[in-house]
mmCIF file of C-alpha atoms in Angstrom:
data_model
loop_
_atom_site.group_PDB
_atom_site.id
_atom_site.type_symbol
_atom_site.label_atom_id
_atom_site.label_comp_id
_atom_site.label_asym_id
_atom_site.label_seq_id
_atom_site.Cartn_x
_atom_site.Cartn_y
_atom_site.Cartn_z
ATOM 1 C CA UNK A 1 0.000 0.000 0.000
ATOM 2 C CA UNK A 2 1.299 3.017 -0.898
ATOM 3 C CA UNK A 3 2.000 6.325 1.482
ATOM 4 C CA UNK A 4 -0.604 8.200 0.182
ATOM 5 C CA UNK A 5 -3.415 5.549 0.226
ATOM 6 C CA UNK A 6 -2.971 4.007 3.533
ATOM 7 C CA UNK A 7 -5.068 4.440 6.457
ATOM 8 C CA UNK A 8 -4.859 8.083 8.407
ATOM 9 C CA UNK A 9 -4.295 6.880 11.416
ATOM 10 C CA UNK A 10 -1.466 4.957 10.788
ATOM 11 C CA UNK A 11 1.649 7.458 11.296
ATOM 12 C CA UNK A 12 0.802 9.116 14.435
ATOM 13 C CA UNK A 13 -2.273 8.880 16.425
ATOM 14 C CA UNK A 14 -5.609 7.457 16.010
ATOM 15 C CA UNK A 15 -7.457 7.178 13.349
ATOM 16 C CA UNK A 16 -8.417 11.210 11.650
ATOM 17 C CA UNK A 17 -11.475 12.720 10.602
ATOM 18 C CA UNK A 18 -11.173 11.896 6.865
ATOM 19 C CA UNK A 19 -12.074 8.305 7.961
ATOM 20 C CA UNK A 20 -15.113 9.429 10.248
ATOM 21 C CA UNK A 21 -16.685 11.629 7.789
ATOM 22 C CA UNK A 22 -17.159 12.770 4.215
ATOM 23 C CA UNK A 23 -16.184 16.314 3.042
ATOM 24 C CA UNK A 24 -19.931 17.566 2.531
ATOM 25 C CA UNK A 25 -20.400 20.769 -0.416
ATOM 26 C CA UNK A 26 -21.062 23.883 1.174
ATOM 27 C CA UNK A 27 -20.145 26.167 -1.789
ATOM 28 C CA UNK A 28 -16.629 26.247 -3.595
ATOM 29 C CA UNK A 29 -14.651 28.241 -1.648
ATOM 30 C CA UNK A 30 -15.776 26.494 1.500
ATOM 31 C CA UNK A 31 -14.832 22.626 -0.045
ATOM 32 C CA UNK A 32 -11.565 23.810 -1.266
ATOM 33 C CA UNK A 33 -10.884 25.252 2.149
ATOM 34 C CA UNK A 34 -12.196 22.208 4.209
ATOM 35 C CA UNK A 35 -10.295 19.702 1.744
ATOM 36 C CA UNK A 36 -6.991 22.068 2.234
ATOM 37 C CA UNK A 37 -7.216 21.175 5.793
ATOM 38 C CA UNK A 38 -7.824 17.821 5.591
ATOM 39 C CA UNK A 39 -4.670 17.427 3.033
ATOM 40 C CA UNK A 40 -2.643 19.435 5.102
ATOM 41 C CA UNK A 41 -3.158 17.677 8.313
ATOM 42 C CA UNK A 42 -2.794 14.319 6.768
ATOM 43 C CA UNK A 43 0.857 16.255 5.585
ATOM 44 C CA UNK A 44 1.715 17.306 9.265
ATOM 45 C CA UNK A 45 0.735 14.372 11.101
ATOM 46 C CA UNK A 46 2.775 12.223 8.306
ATOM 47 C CA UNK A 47 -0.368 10.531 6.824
ATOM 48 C CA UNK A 48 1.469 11.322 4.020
ATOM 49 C CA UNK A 49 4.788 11.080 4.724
ATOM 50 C CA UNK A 50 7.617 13.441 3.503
ATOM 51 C CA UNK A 51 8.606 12.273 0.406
ATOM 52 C CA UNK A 52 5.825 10.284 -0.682
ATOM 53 C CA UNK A 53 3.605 10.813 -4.327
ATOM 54 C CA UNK A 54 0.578 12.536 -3.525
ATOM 55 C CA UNK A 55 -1.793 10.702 -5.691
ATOM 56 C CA UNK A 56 -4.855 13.934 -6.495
ATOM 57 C CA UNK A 57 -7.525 10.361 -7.727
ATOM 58 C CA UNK A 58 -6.539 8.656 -4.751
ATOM 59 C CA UNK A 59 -7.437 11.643 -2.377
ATOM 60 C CA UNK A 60 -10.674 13.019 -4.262
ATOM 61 C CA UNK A 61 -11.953 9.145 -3.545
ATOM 62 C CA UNK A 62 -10.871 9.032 -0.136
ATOM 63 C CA UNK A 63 -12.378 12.405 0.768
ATOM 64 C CA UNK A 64 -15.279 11.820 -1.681
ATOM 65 C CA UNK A 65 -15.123 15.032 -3.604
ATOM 66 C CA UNK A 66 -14.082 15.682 -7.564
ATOM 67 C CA UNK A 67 -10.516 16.212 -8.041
ATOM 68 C CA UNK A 68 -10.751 19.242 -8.687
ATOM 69 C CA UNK A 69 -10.570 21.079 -5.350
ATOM 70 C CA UNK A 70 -7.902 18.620 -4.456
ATOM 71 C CA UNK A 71 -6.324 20.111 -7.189
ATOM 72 C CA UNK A 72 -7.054 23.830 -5.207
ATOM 73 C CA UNK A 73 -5.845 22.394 -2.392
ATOM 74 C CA UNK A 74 -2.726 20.983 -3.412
ATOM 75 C CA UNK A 75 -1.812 24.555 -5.241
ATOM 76 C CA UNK A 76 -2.177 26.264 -2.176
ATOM 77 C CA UNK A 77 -0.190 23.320 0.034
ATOM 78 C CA UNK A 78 3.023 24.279 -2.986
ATOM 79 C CA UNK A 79 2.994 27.588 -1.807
ATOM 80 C CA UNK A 80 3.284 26.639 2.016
ATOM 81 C CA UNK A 81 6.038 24.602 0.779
ATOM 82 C CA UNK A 82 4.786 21.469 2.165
ATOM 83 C CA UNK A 83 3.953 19.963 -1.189
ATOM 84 C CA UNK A 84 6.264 20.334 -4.500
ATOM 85 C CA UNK A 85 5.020 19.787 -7.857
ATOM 86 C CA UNK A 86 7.277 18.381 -10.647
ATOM 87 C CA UNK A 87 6.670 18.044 -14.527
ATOM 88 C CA UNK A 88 5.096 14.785 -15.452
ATOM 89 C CA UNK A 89 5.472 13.357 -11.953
ATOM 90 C CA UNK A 90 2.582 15.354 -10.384
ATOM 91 C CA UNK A 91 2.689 16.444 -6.661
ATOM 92 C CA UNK A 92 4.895 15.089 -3.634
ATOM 93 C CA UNK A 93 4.640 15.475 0.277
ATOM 94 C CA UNK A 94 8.438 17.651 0.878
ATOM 95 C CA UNK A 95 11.084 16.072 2.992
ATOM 96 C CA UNK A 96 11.258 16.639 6.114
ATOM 97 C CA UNK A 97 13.951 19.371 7.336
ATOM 98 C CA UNK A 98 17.537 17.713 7.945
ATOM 99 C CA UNK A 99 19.480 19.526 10.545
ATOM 100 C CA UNK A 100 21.274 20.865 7.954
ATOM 101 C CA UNK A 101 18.196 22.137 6.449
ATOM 102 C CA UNK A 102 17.364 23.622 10.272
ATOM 103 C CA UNK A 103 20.609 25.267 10.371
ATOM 104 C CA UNK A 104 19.831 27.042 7.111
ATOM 105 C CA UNK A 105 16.258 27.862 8.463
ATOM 106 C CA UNK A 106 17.522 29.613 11.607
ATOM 107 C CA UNK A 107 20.510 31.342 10.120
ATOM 108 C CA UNK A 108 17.621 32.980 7.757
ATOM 109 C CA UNK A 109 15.830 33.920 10.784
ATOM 110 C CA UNK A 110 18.367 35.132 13.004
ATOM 111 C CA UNK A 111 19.663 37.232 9.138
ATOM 112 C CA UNK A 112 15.631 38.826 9.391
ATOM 113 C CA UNK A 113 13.841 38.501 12.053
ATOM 114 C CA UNK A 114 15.920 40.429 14.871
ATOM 115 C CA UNK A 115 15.702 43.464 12.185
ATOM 116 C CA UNK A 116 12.039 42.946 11.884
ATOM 117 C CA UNK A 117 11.462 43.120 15.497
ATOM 118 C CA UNK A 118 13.719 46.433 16.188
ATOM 119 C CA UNK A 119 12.025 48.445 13.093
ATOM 120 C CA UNK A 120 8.568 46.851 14.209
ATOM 121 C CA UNK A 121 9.708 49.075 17.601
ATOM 122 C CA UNK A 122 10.021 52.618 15.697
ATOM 123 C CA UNK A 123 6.868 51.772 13.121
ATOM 124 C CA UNK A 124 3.947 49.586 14.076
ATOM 125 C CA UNK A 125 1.014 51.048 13.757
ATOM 126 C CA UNK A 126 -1.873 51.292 16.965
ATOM 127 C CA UNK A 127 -3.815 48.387 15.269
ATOM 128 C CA UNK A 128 -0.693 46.154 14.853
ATOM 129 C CA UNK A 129 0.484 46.642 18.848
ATOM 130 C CA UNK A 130 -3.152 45.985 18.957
ATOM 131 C CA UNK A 131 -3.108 42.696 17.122
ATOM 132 C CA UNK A 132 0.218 41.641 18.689
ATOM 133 C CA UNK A 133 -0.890 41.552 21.902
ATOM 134 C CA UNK A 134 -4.197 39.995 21.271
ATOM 135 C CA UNK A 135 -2.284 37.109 19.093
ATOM 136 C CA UNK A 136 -0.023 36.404 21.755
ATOM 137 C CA UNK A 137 -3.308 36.226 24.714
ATOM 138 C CA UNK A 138 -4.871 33.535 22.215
ATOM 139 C CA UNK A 139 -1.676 31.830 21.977
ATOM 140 C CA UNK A 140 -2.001 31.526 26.092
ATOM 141 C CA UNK A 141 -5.307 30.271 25.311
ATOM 142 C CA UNK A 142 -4.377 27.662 23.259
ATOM 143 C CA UNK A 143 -1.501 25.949 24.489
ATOM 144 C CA UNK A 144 -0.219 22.511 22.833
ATOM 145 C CA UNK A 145 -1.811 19.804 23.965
ATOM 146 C CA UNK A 146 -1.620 16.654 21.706
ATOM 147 C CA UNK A 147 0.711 15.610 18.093
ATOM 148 C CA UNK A 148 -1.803 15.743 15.699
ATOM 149 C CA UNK A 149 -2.299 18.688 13.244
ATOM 150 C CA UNK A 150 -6.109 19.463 14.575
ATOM 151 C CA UNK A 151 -5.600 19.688 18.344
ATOM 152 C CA UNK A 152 -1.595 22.223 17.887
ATOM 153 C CA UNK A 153 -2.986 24.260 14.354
ATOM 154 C CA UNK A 154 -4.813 26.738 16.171
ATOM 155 C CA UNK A 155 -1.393 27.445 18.620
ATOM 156 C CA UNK A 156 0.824 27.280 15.301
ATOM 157 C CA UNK A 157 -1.588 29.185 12.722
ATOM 158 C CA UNK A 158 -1.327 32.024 16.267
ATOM 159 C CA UNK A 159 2.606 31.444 16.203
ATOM 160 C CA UNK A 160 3.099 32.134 12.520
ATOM 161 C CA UNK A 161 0.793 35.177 12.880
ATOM 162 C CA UNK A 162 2.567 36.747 15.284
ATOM 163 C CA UNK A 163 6.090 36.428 13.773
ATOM 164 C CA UNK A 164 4.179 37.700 9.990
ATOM 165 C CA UNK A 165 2.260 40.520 12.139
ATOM 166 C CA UNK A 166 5.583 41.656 13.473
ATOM 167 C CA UNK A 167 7.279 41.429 10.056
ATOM 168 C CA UNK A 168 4.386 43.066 8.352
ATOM 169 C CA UNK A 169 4.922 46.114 11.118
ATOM 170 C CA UNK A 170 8.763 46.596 10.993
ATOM 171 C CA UNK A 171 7.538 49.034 7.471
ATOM 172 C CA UNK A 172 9.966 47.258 5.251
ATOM 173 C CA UNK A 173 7.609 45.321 2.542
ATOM 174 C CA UNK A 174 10.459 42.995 0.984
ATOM 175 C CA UNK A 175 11.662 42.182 4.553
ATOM 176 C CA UNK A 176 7.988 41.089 5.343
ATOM 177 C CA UNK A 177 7.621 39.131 2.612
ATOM 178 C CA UNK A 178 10.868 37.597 3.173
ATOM 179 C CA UNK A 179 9.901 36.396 6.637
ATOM 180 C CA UNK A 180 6.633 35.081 5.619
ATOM 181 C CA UNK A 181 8.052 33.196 2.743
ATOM 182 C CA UNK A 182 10.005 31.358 5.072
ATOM 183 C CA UNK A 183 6.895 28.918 6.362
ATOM 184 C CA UNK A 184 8.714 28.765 9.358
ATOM 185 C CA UNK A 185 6.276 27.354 11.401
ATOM 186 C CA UNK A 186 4.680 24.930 9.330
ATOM 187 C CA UNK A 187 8.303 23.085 9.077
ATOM 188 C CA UNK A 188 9.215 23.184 12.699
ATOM 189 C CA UNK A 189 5.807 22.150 13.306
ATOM 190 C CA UNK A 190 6.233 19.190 10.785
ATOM 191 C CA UNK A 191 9.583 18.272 12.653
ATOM 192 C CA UNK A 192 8.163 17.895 16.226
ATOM 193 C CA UNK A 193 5.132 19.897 18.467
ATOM 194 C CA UNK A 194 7.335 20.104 21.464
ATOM 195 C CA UNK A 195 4.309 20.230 23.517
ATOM 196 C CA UNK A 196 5.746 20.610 27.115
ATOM 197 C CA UNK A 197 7.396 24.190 25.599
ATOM 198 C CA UNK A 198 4.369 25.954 24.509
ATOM 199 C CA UNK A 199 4.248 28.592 27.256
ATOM 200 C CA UNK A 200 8.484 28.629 27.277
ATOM 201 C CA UNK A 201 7.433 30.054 23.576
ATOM 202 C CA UNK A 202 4.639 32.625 24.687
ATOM 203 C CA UNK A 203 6.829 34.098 27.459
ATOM 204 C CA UNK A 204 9.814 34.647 25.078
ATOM 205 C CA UNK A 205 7.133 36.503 22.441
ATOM 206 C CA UNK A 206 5.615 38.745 25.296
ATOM 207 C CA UNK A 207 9.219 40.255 25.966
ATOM 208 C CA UNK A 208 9.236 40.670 21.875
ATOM 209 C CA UNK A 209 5.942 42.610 22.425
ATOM 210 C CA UNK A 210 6.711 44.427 25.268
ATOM 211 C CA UNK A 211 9.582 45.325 23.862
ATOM 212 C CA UNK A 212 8.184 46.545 21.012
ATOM 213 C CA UNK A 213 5.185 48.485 22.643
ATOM 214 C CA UNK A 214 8.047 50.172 24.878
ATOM 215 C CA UNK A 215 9.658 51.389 21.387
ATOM 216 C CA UNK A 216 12.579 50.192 22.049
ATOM 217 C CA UNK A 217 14.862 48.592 19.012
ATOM 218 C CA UNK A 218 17.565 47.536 20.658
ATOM 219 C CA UNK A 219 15.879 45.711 23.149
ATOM 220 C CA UNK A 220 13.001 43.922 20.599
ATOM 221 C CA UNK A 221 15.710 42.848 18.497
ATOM 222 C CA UNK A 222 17.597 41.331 21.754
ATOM 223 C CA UNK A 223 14.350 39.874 22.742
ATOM 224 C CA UNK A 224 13.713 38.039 19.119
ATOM 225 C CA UNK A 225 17.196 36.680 19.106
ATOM 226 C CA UNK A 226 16.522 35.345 22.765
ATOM 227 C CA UNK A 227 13.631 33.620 20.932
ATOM 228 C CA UNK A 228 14.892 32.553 18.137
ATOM 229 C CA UNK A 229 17.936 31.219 20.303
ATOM 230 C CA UNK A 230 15.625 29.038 22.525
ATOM 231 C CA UNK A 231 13.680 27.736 19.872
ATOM 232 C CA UNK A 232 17.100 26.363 18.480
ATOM 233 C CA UNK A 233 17.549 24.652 21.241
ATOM 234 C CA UNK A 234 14.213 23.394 21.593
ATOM 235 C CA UNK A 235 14.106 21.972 18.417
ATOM 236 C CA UNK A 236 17.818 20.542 17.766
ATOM 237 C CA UNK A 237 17.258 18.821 21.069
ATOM 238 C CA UNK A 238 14.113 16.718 19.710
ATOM 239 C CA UNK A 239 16.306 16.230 16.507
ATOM 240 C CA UNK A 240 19.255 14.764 18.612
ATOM 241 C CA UNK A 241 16.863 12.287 20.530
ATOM 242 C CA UNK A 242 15.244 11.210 16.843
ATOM 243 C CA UNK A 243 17.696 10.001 14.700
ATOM 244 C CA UNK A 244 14.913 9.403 12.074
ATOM 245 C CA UNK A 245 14.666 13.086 12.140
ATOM 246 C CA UNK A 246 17.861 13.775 10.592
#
């Protein structure tokens, strides 16, 4: 049986929703949004796993819809990088990062992010502060609780928004879009949940914010590279324990 035609449950967890319940029509955009989920969890959890064809027949039968929003889906899943399309050969679940490929990541973000934060500090607008702080109280909300892609998305969607929000505020547009094109999240997420460190990961963004809403560079950008410092760590250390991971 192939990767991308065996059961849901069988990578991590038990079984998923796809096998529970059809993808009902509720109008275009809302299919193509419901089947992006259900793709992209089946991507995170490693229902697909990294690597593997992604067969677009095989998952408009298993999710009981026409192929074409699997097709929608699957466009939008290329441009998260978490699917890769290749002439002739159709699509493909991406490999998971090496710790090579994590070095790169962070070197990227430690190049970026630090900057982002400290002209975030002189520029953000009221309603950005605003939206900072409110991203990081729903990220206290919604603390990791479980592997799977449906019970940490909300907490890593909230992550990813708050790193985007404060790259979208630092005033430089190419900077922004250089951060965002990064998918950080979405990778690091893909790697491991390290659940126990949600609130480790919260604390570190509040002194980002605070930081920020005091207007002080210097100190936002010290603050981000703390982050971005004990996230390293975080993550290599799950790496080391997994060799599978590297």
């Amino acid at each position: 049986m192939s990767a991308s035609t065996k059961p849901i449950g069988s990578a991590r967890g038990p079984a998923g929703p796809l096998e529970s319940r059809p993808v009902e029509d509720s109008g275009r955009r809302g299919l193509t949004d419901r089947v992006y989920e259900e793709i992209k969890a089946l991507v995170m959890d490693h229902g697909i796993e990294p690597g593997a064809r992604v067969g677009i027949e095989s998952l408009a039968r298993r999710l009981e819809v026409s192929p074409t929003p699997v097709r929608e889906a699957l466009a939008r899943l290329e441009s998260d990088g978490l699917v890769t399309k290749r002439s002739q050969a159709g699509y493909r679940a991406t490999e998971l990062l090496s710790v090579e490929g994590l070095v790169d990541l962070f070197d990227m973000r430690r190049l970026l992010e630090p900057r982002a934060a400290a002209l975030a500090a002189v520029h953000a607008t009221d309603e950005q502060l605003d939206h900072l702080e409110t991203t990081v109280e729903g990220m206290r909300s919604h603390p990791v609780t479980g592997e799977r892609y449906l019970v940490y998305r909300r907490f890593a969607a909230l992550d990813q928004e708050f790193h985007d929000t404060l790259a979208a505020a630092s005033g430089r547009p190419l900077l922004a879009q250089a951060v965002q094109r990064l998918h950080t999240h979405l990778h690091m997420f893909r790697l491991n949940t390290a659940p126990g460190d949600a609130l480790t990961t919260v604390d570190e963004h509040d002194r980002v914010l605070r930081a920020v809403l005091r207007r002080n560079p210097d100190r936002a950008a010290e603050a981000m590279e703390q982050h971005l410092s004990g996230s390293w760590e975080r993550h290599i250390a799950v790496m080391d324990g997994n060799p599978a991971k590297k």
